[in-house]
mmCIF file of C-alpha atoms and ligand atoms in Angstrom:
data_model
loop_
_atom_site.group_PDB
_atom_site.id
_atom_site.type_symbol
_atom_site.label_atom_id
_atom_site.label_comp_id
_atom_site.label_asym_id
_atom_site.label_seq_id
_atom_site.Cartn_x
_atom_site.Cartn_y
_atom_site.Cartn_z
ATOM 1 C CA UNK A 1 -9.327 10.124 14.667
ATOM 2 C CA UNK A 2 -8.212 9.164 10.930
ATOM 3 C CA UNK A 3 -11.755 9.030 8.514
ATOM 4 C CA UNK A 4 -11.235 6.218 5.663
ATOM 5 C CA UNK A 5 -13.387 6.120 2.497
ATOM 6 C CA UNK A 6 -13.732 2.573 1.497
ATOM 7 C CA UNK A 7 -15.777 1.694 -1.376
ATOM 8 C CA UNK A 8 -17.083 -1.865 -0.689
ATOM 9 C CA UNK A 9 -16.868 -1.716 2.527
ATOM 10 C CA UNK A 10 -19.886 -3.798 3.005
ATOM 11 C CA UNK A 11 -18.387 -7.207 2.064
ATOM 12 C CA UNK A 12 -15.407 -9.132 1.433
ATOM 13 C CA UNK A 13 -11.869 -7.263 1.757
ATOM 14 C CA UNK A 14 -13.127 -3.378 2.405
ATOM 15 C CA UNK A 15 -15.297 -4.463 4.960
ATOM 16 C CA UNK A 16 -12.836 -6.435 6.783
ATOM 17 C CA UNK A 17 -10.601 -3.273 6.152
ATOM 18 C CA UNK A 18 -13.464 -1.283 7.858
ATOM 19 C CA UNK A 19 -14.136 -3.651 10.855
ATOM 20 C CA UNK A 20 -9.986 -3.276 11.278
ATOM 21 C CA UNK A 21 -9.966 0.429 11.473
ATOM 22 C CA UNK A 22 -13.136 0.471 13.435
ATOM 23 C CA UNK A 23 -11.493 -1.603 16.087
ATOM 24 C CA UNK A 24 -8.395 0.780 16.157
ATOM 25 C CA UNK A 25 -10.708 3.574 17.062
ATOM 26 C CA UNK A 26 -10.711 5.207 12.936
ATOM 27 C CA UNK A 27 -13.859 6.612 11.583
ATOM 28 C CA UNK A 28 -15.001 4.315 8.790
ATOM 29 C CA UNK A 29 -17.606 5.512 5.600
ATOM 30 C CA UNK A 30 -18.349 2.647 4.073
ATOM 31 C CA UNK A 31 -20.151 2.646 0.363
ATOM 32 C CA UNK A 32 -22.376 -0.428 -1.002
ATOM 33 C CA UNK A 33 -25.222 -0.455 -2.821
ATOM 34 C CA UNK A 34 -27.201 -3.068 -0.251
ATOM 35 C CA UNK A 35 -28.903 -1.922 2.549
ATOM 36 C CA UNK A 36 -28.976 -5.356 4.556
ATOM 37 C CA UNK A 37 -25.127 -5.506 4.232
ATOM 38 C CA UNK A 38 -24.795 -1.811 5.249
ATOM 39 C CA UNK A 39 -27.196 -2.645 8.276
ATOM 40 C CA UNK A 40 -24.802 -5.763 9.210
ATOM 41 C CA UNK A 41 -21.753 -3.927 8.752
ATOM 42 C CA UNK A 42 -23.238 -1.174 11.341
ATOM 43 C CA UNK A 43 -24.016 -3.939 13.824
ATOM 44 C CA UNK A 44 -21.194 -4.882 13.897
ATOM 45 C CA UNK A 45 -19.670 -1.916 14.245
ATOM 46 C CA UNK A 46 -22.131 -1.789 17.593
ATOM 47 C CA UNK A 47 -20.741 -4.628 18.581
ATOM 48 C CA UNK A 48 -16.860 -3.130 18.490
ATOM 49 C CA UNK A 49 -18.512 -0.351 20.559
ATOM 50 C CA UNK A 50 -17.765 2.225 17.128
ATOM 51 C CA UNK A 51 -21.064 2.460 16.216
ATOM 52 C CA UNK A 52 -20.529 6.170 16.218
ATOM 53 C CA UNK A 53 -17.626 6.122 13.846
ATOM 54 C CA UNK A 54 -19.177 4.005 11.372
ATOM 55 C CA UNK A 55 -21.502 5.295 8.349
ATOM 56 C CA UNK A 56 -22.737 3.257 5.704
ATOM 57 C CA UNK A 57 -22.970 5.549 2.805
ATOM 58 C CA UNK A 58 -25.370 3.683 0.120
ATOM 59 C CA UNK A 59 -24.544 4.573 -3.341
ATOM 60 C CA UNK A 60 -24.605 2.952 -6.744
ATOM 61 C CA UNK A 61 -21.220 3.676 -8.168
ATOM 62 C CA UNK A 62 -21.902 2.136 -11.707
ATOM 63 C CA UNK A 63 -23.998 5.298 -11.954
ATOM 64 C CA UNK A 64 -21.835 8.700 -12.922
ATOM 65 C CA UNK A 65 -24.800 11.071 -11.560
ATOM 66 C CA UNK A 66 -24.577 8.686 -7.527
ATOM 67 C CA UNK A 67 -20.757 8.696 -7.601
ATOM 68 C CA UNK A 68 -20.559 12.408 -8.096
ATOM 69 C CA UNK A 69 -23.271 12.768 -5.747
ATOM 70 C CA UNK A 70 -21.729 10.592 -3.184
ATOM 71 C CA UNK A 71 -18.416 13.053 -3.786
ATOM 72 C CA UNK A 72 -19.630 16.004 -3.058
ATOM 73 C CA UNK A 73 -22.058 14.516 0.315
ATOM 74 C CA UNK A 74 -18.289 13.634 1.430
ATOM 75 C CA UNK A 75 -16.407 16.510 0.523
ATOM 76 C CA UNK A 76 -18.669 18.675 2.290
ATOM 77 C CA UNK A 77 -19.009 16.482 5.705
ATOM 78 C CA UNK A 78 -15.574 15.238 5.723
ATOM 79 C CA UNK A 79 -12.930 18.059 4.578
ATOM 80 C CA UNK A 80 -10.470 16.390 5.748
ATOM 81 C CA UNK A 81 -9.716 12.378 4.274
ATOM 82 C CA UNK A 82 -6.979 10.227 5.351
ATOM 83 C CA UNK A 83 -7.620 7.187 2.838
ATOM 84 C CA UNK A 84 -9.559 6.421 0.166
ATOM 85 C CA UNK A 85 -10.044 2.382 -0.542
ATOM 86 C CA UNK A 86 -11.389 1.850 -3.963
ATOM 87 C CA UNK A 87 -12.835 -1.824 -3.550
ATOM 88 C CA UNK A 88 -16.531 -1.837 -5.255
ATOM 89 C CA UNK A 89 -16.681 -4.527 -7.601
ATOM 90 C CA UNK A 90 -19.073 -6.567 -9.138
ATOM 91 C CA UNK A 91 -18.174 -9.379 -12.032
ATOM 92 C CA UNK A 92 -20.746 -8.926 -14.880
ATOM 93 C CA UNK A 93 -21.631 -12.583 -16.106
ATOM 94 C CA UNK A 94 -23.255 -10.471 -19.304
ATOM 95 C CA UNK A 95 -23.069 -7.130 -20.772
ATOM 96 C CA UNK A 96 -25.257 -4.404 -19.367
ATOM 97 C CA UNK A 97 -25.785 -0.986 -19.457
ATOM 98 C CA UNK A 98 -25.882 1.868 -16.892
ATOM 99 C CA UNK A 99 -28.846 3.997 -17.277
ATOM 100 C CA UNK A 100 -26.398 6.482 -18.507
ATOM 101 C CA UNK A 101 -25.595 4.083 -21.397
ATOM 102 C CA UNK A 102 -22.321 2.977 -19.928
ATOM 103 C CA UNK A 103 -21.095 -0.599 -19.796
ATOM 104 C CA UNK A 104 -21.361 -1.691 -16.157
ATOM 105 C CA UNK A 105 -17.881 -3.088 -15.467
ATOM 106 C CA UNK A 106 -16.423 -0.236 -17.063
ATOM 107 C CA UNK A 107 -18.543 2.318 -15.181
ATOM 108 C CA UNK A 108 -17.893 0.623 -11.607
ATOM 109 C CA UNK A 109 -14.312 -0.686 -12.176
ATOM 110 C CA UNK A 110 -12.948 2.233 -14.038
ATOM 111 C CA UNK A 111 -14.805 5.518 -14.719
ATOM 112 C CA UNK A 112 -16.439 5.914 -10.597
ATOM 113 C CA UNK A 113 -12.488 5.000 -9.203
ATOM 114 C CA UNK A 114 -11.283 7.468 -11.760
ATOM 115 C CA UNK A 115 -13.883 10.280 -10.249
ATOM 116 C CA UNK A 116 -14.188 9.272 -7.226
ATOM 117 C CA UNK A 117 -9.754 9.643 -6.702
ATOM 118 C CA UNK A 118 -10.416 13.077 -8.498
ATOM 119 C CA UNK A 119 -13.302 14.012 -6.693
ATOM 120 C CA UNK A 120 -11.647 13.907 -3.381
ATOM 121 C CA UNK A 121 -8.217 14.455 -4.013
ATOM 122 C CA UNK A 122 -8.528 17.780 -2.028
ATOM 123 C CA UNK A 123 -10.109 16.537 0.844
ATOM 124 C CA UNK A 124 -7.611 13.986 1.011
ATOM 125 C CA UNK A 125 -4.669 17.071 0.551
ATOM 126 C CA UNK A 126 -5.944 17.816 4.123
ATOM 127 C CA UNK A 127 -4.789 15.287 5.819
ATOM 128 C CA UNK A 128 -1.162 14.162 7.091
ATOM 129 C CA UNK A 129 -0.264 11.410 5.101
ATOM 130 C CA UNK A 130 -3.244 11.034 2.249
ATOM 131 C CA UNK A 131 -3.109 7.480 0.687
ATOM 132 C CA UNK A 132 -5.136 5.982 -2.180
ATOM 133 C CA UNK A 133 -5.453 2.270 -2.339
ATOM 134 C CA UNK A 134 -7.065 0.754 -5.493
ATOM 135 C CA UNK A 135 -7.792 -2.998 -4.602
ATOM 136 C CA UNK A 136 -7.352 -4.279 -8.757
ATOM 137 C CA UNK A 137 -5.578 -6.398 -10.643
ATOM 138 C CA UNK A 138 -2.182 -5.147 -10.580
ATOM 139 C CA UNK A 139 1.090 -7.226 -12.291
ATOM 140 C CA UNK A 140 -1.333 -9.437 -14.194
ATOM 141 C CA UNK A 141 -0.151 -9.448 -17.943
ATOM 142 C CA UNK A 142 -3.799 -10.270 -18.728
ATOM 143 C CA UNK A 143 -5.792 -7.873 -20.602
ATOM 144 C CA UNK A 144 -5.907 -4.875 -22.612
ATOM 145 C CA UNK A 145 -7.501 -1.776 -23.397
ATOM 146 C CA UNK A 146 -9.980 -1.912 -26.590
ATOM 147 C CA UNK A 147 -9.642 1.503 -27.165
ATOM 148 C CA UNK A 148 -11.769 1.301 -30.556
ATOM 149 C CA UNK A 149 -14.484 -0.242 -28.231
ATOM 150 C CA UNK A 150 -14.211 0.327 -24.464
ATOM 151 C CA UNK A 151 -17.662 -0.631 -23.596
ATOM 152 C CA UNK A 152 -17.034 -3.689 -25.802
ATOM 153 C CA UNK A 153 -19.898 -3.076 -27.593
ATOM 154 C CA UNK A 154 -18.861 -5.234 -30.431
ATOM 155 C CA UNK A 155 -17.974 -8.486 -28.401
ATOM 156 C CA UNK A 156 -17.873 -8.689 -24.655
ATOM 157 C CA UNK A 157 -16.285 -11.814 -22.707
ATOM 158 C CA UNK A 158 -16.883 -11.064 -18.788
ATOM 159 C CA UNK A 159 -13.565 -12.109 -18.047
ATOM 160 C CA UNK A 160 -12.103 -9.604 -21.103
ATOM 161 C CA UNK A 161 -14.188 -6.504 -18.892
ATOM 162 C CA UNK A 162 -12.749 -7.479 -15.915
ATOM 163 C CA UNK A 163 -8.774 -7.507 -17.289
ATOM 164 C CA UNK A 164 -9.166 -4.224 -19.531
ATOM 165 C CA UNK A 165 -10.805 -2.913 -16.418
ATOM 166 C CA UNK A 166 -7.053 -3.899 -14.253
ATOM 167 C CA UNK A 167 -5.506 -2.627 -16.699
ATOM 168 C CA UNK A 168 -7.135 0.656 -16.991
ATOM 169 C CA UNK A 169 -6.834 0.934 -13.219
ATOM 170 C CA UNK A 170 -2.864 0.767 -13.690
ATOM 171 C CA UNK A 171 -3.244 3.518 -16.052
ATOM 172 C CA UNK A 172 -5.449 5.701 -13.434
ATOM 173 C CA UNK A 173 -2.773 5.342 -10.997
ATOM 174 C CA UNK A 174 -0.068 6.537 -13.524
ATOM 175 C CA UNK A 175 -2.277 9.015 -14.749
ATOM 176 C CA UNK A 176 -3.271 10.345 -11.139
ATOM 177 C CA UNK A 177 0.684 10.597 -10.075
ATOM 178 C CA UNK A 178 1.461 12.451 -13.502
ATOM 179 C CA UNK A 179 -1.734 14.993 -13.540
ATOM 180 C CA UNK A 180 -0.681 16.028 -9.743
ATOM 181 C CA UNK A 181 2.488 16.147 -9.774
ATOM 182 C CA UNK A 182 2.531 18.017 -6.225
ATOM 183 C CA UNK A 183 0.473 16.094 -4.343
ATOM 184 C CA UNK A 184 1.146 14.462 -1.310
ATOM 185 C CA UNK A 185 -1.197 11.271 -1.873
ATOM 186 C CA UNK A 186 0.475 8.296 -2.456
ATOM 187 C CA UNK A 187 -1.190 5.993 -5.249
ATOM 188 C CA UNK A 188 -1.282 2.520 -4.221
ATOM 189 C CA UNK A 189 -2.401 -0.156 -6.843
ATOM 190 C CA UNK A 190 -2.625 -3.425 -4.560
ATOM 191 C CA UNK A 191 -3.893 -7.219 -6.386
ATOM 192 C CA UNK A 192 -4.444 -9.275 -2.965
ATOM 193 C CA UNK A 193 -4.688 -12.008 -5.733
ATOM 194 C CA UNK A 194 -6.913 -15.440 -4.721
ATOM 195 C CA UNK A 195 -9.085 -13.943 -1.236
ATOM 196 C CA UNK A 196 -12.052 -15.882 -0.346
ATOM 197 C CA UNK A 197 -15.026 -13.017 -0.436
ATOM 198 C CA UNK A 198 -17.819 -12.716 -2.386
ATOM 199 C CA UNK A 199 -16.159 -14.125 -5.920
ATOM 200 C CA UNK A 200 -19.170 -16.723 -6.711
ATOM 201 C CA UNK A 201 -22.353 -14.646 -6.149
ATOM 202 C CA UNK A 202 -23.172 -13.235 -9.442
ATOM 203 C CA UNK A 203 -22.844 -16.856 -10.773
ATOM 204 C CA UNK A 204 -25.630 -19.377 -11.296
ATOM 205 C CA UNK A 205 -25.932 -22.844 -10.251
ATOM 206 C CA UNK A 206 -23.811 -24.855 -10.087
ATOM 207 C CA UNK A 207 -20.968 -22.698 -11.011
ATOM 208 C CA UNK A 208 -21.359 -20.629 -7.650
ATOM 209 C CA UNK A 209 -21.201 -23.839 -5.699
ATOM 210 C CA UNK A 210 -18.118 -25.150 -7.417
ATOM 211 C CA UNK A 211 -16.442 -21.848 -7.028
ATOM 212 C CA UNK A 212 -17.243 -21.666 -3.549
ATOM 213 C CA UNK A 213 -15.763 -25.167 -2.716
ATOM 214 C CA UNK A 214 -12.298 -23.749 -4.765
ATOM 215 C CA UNK A 215 -12.504 -20.588 -3.072
ATOM 216 C CA UNK A 216 -12.338 -22.143 0.144
ATOM 217 C CA UNK A 217 -9.644 -24.589 -0.554
ATOM 218 C CA UNK A 218 -7.097 -22.289 -2.201
ATOM 219 C CA UNK A 219 -7.996 -18.549 -1.621
ATOM 220 C CA UNK A 220 -6.858 -16.646 1.616
ATOM 221 C CA UNK A 221 -8.538 -15.859 4.141
ATOM 222 C CA UNK A 222 -9.951 -12.068 4.266
ATOM 223 C CA UNK A 223 -8.494 -11.097 7.529
ATOM 224 C CA UNK A 224 -5.175 -12.781 6.263
ATOM 225 C CA UNK A 225 -5.621 -10.727 2.875
ATOM 226 C CA UNK A 226 -5.954 -7.271 4.402
ATOM 227 C CA UNK A 227 -2.190 -7.800 6.489
ATOM 228 C CA UNK A 228 -0.502 -5.993 3.892
ATOM 229 C CA UNK A 229 -3.019 -3.353 3.020
ATOM 230 C CA UNK A 230 -3.288 -2.127 6.521
ATOM 231 C CA UNK A 231 0.851 -2.236 6.132
ATOM 232 C CA UNK A 232 0.400 -0.067 3.060
ATOM 233 C CA UNK A 233 -2.468 2.364 4.482
ATOM 234 C CA UNK A 234 -0.407 2.626 7.608
ATOM 235 C CA UNK A 235 2.617 3.703 6.084
ATOM 236 C CA UNK A 236 2.157 4.784 2.927
ATOM 237 C CA UNK A 237 4.992 4.140 0.465
ATOM 238 C CA UNK A 238 7.323 7.335 -0.365
ATOM 239 C CA UNK A 239 6.836 7.187 -3.893
ATOM 240 C CA UNK A 240 3.742 9.295 -5.404
ATOM 241 C CA UNK A 241 2.913 5.732 -7.251
ATOM 242 C CA UNK A 242 3.504 2.055 -6.037
ATOM 243 C CA UNK A 243 1.820 -1.281 -6.910
ATOM 244 C CA UNK A 244 1.787 -4.527 -5.185
ATOM 245 C CA UNK A 245 0.646 -8.290 -5.612
ATOM 246 C CA UNK A 246 0.452 -8.933 -1.698
ATOM 247 C CA UNK A 247 3.246 -8.104 -0.857
ATOM 248 C CA UNK A 248 5.667 -8.205 -4.351
ATOM 249 C CA UNK A 249 6.375 -4.694 -5.338
ATOM 250 C CA UNK A 250 5.735 -4.645 -8.982
ATOM 251 C CA UNK A 251 7.730 -2.074 -10.817
ATOM 252 C CA UNK A 252 5.576 0.590 -12.142
ATOM 253 C CA UNK A 253 7.999 1.631 -15.253
ATOM 254 C CA UNK A 254 6.836 -1.330 -17.117
ATOM 255 C CA UNK A 255 4.823 -1.581 -20.330
ATOM 256 C CA UNK A 256 1.619 -1.660 -18.158
ATOM 257 C CA UNK A 257 1.951 1.557 -16.796
ATOM 258 C CA UNK A 258 2.619 3.934 -20.291
ATOM 259 C CA UNK A 259 1.856 7.441 -19.587
ATOM 260 C CA UNK A 260 0.686 8.256 -23.087
ATOM 261 C CA UNK A 261 -1.790 5.453 -22.637
ATOM 262 C CA UNK A 262 -2.428 7.052 -19.337
ATOM 263 C CA UNK A 263 -3.447 10.310 -20.601
ATOM 264 C CA UNK A 264 -4.993 8.645 -23.210
ATOM 265 C CA UNK A 265 -7.389 7.158 -21.005
ATOM 266 C CA UNK A 266 -7.945 10.094 -18.339
ATOM 267 C CA UNK A 267 -9.156 12.519 -21.478
ATOM 268 C CA UNK A 268 -11.373 9.594 -22.517
ATOM 269 C CA UNK A 269 -12.766 9.310 -19.381
ATOM 270 C CA UNK A 270 -13.102 13.064 -19.052
ATOM 271 C CA UNK A 271 -14.941 12.997 -22.406
ATOM 272 C CA UNK A 272 -17.445 10.174 -21.588
ATOM 273 C CA UNK A 273 -18.256 11.655 -18.399
ATOM 274 C CA UNK A 274 -19.152 15.203 -19.853
ATOM 275 C CA UNK A 275 -21.029 13.159 -22.533
ATOM 276 C CA UNK A 276 -22.927 10.882 -20.045
ATOM 277 C CA UNK A 277 -23.865 13.194 -17.747
ATOM 278 C CA UNK A 278 -23.884 17.159 -18.452
ATOM 279 C CA UNK A 279 -26.516 16.424 -21.352
ATOM 280 C CA UNK A 280 -28.927 15.370 -18.761
ATOM 281 C CA UNK A 281 -28.319 17.540 -15.843
ATOM 282 C CA UNK A 282 -29.334 20.239 -18.535
ATOM 283 C CA UNK A 283 -32.834 18.578 -18.938
HETATM 284 N N1 NAP N 1 -11.460 -11.419 -3.824
HETATM 285 C C1 NAP N 1 -10.153 -11.754 -4.428
HETATM 286 O O1 NAP N 1 -9.791 -12.730 -4.995
HETATM 287 C C2 NAP N 1 -9.489 -10.526 -5.308
HETATM 288 C C3 NAP N 1 -8.714 -10.570 -6.295
HETATM 289 C C4 NAP N 1 -7.996 -9.751 -6.876
HETATM 290 C C5 NAP N 1 -8.877 -7.987 -6.980
HETATM 291 N N2 NAP N 1 -9.708 -7.959 -5.836
HETATM 292 C C6 NAP N 1 -10.725 -6.551 -6.352
HETATM 293 O O2 NAP N 1 -10.306 -6.389 -4.304
HETATM 294 C C7 NAP N 1 -11.731 -5.764 -4.384
HETATM 295 C C8 NAP N 1 -12.880 -6.446 -3.217
HETATM 296 O O3 NAP N 1 -12.954 -7.241 -3.611
HETATM 297 P P1 NAP N 1 -13.795 -8.696 -2.996
HETATM 298 O O4 NAP N 1 -13.320 -9.894 -3.289
HETATM 299 O O5 NAP N 1 -13.529 -8.389 -1.188
HETATM 300 O O6 NAP N 1 -15.475 -8.007 -3.112
HETATM 301 P P2 NAP N 1 -16.250 -8.289 -3.087
HETATM 302 O O7 NAP N 1 -16.454 -9.192 -1.404
HETATM 303 O O8 NAP N 1 -17.227 -9.340 -4.260
HETATM 304 O O9 NAP N 1 -17.468 -7.222 -2.485
HETATM 305 C C9 NAP N 1 -17.480 -6.308 -3.412
HETATM 306 C C10 NAP N 1 -17.946 -5.567 -2.503
HETATM 307 O O10 NAP N 1 -18.403 -3.866 -3.420
HETATM 308 C C11 NAP N 1 -19.538 -3.282 -3.371
HETATM 309 N N3 NAP N 1 -20.034 -3.130 -4.875
HETATM 310 C C12 NAP N 1 -20.725 -3.791 -6.020
HETATM 311 N N4 NAP N 1 -21.275 -3.251 -6.827
HETATM 312 C C13 NAP N 1 -21.310 -1.996 -6.307
HETATM 313 C C14 NAP N 1 -21.815 -0.975 -6.914
HETATM 314 N N5 NAP N 1 -22.287 -0.592 -8.148
HETATM 315 N N6 NAP N 1 -21.716 0.364 -5.932
HETATM 316 C C15 NAP N 1 -21.108 0.258 -4.765
HETATM 317 N N7 NAP N 1 -20.720 -0.536 -4.158
HETATM 318 C C16 NAP N 1 -20.760 -1.806 -5.169
HETATM 319 C C17 NAP N 1 -20.297 -4.317 -2.820
HETATM 320 O O11 NAP N 1 -21.379 -4.225 -1.967
HETATM 321 P P3 NAP N 1 -22.703 -4.282 -2.121
HETATM 322 O O12 NAP N 1 -23.203 -5.946 -2.506
HETATM 323 O O13 NAP N 1 -23.356 -3.925 -1.045
HETATM 324 O O14 NAP N 1 -23.145 -3.486 -3.376
HETATM 325 C C18 NAP N 1 -19.427 -5.312 -1.780
HETATM 326 O O15 NAP N 1 -19.217 -4.210 -0.460
HETATM 327 C C19 NAP N 1 -12.410 -5.579 -5.802
HETATM 328 O O16 NAP N 1 -11.721 -4.146 -6.369
HETATM 329 C C20 NAP N 1 -11.655 -6.494 -6.726
HETATM 330 O O17 NAP N 1 -11.130 -6.128 -7.927
HETATM 331 C C21 NAP N 1 -10.202 -9.372 -5.063
#
């Protein structure tokens, strides 16, 4: 039985992956913030006779402290992890800071993904064919890193924060492969493009209804969207880092995958983690 950690495993693509692997006899550890969604997943797992192989671990991954605590719990309870799916995301229509003083999109979409991959690396390396699947916006040319204002204090636009996060996730993949050259972990960046999930949820009316209609008309159904992801998880690519838009391979030597920028990002993240968490931990 394989063990899959799926952040955002309570809704959308993450949940569809969770139910797929539960149906195949694997163990799924799903992470999200909503107790109701967690319990719904557990009830659906029960209906698949997989209740004993499904756990809901509530954690707000925009908190560095909670992310680190979750990783600690996972490492202790599951010494070997076959796959980590990084799927937790929430579109922030307004700029918000977490209790640790970090802009929320950056905290959830970038920092927590970096931290979880690093903290679970050893457990992943004990599995026979370990893989990290980062569900993100790879392959798009939009967005850039605002190096002098990564938390967008001076000027925040929701899409700007999301696209900066997408570019940062490309670099997280580059850095992971470069900083752990002997690791057997395959790091896969996957952009599922437009999928019918909870996209409209953060918006107020009438935008929410309009988005729901557009989604229903044009987005891929979630069961279809997970097919290429399942293929990548079942047979991870040969190379340490790979990137895909649905099934189309993205060149990971392009400008979005600059190694110097990748090291610069992880250095910045490590400093941010030290500054944000350690002083509070000493209190
Ligand atoms: N759908 C698309 O069209 C599309 C396109 C490109 C890329 N993607 C990427 O694919 C991934 C999945 O997208 P999706 O549309 O399937 O997502 P979704 O349906 O909106 O679900 C988001 C998931 O993230 C969890 N989550 C949100 N905030 C969290 C937090 N602070 N801590 C922990 N968990 C949190 C949610 O759980 P709770 O509600 O329980 O917190 C939920 O399970 C995302 O990374 C997204 O960027 C999606």
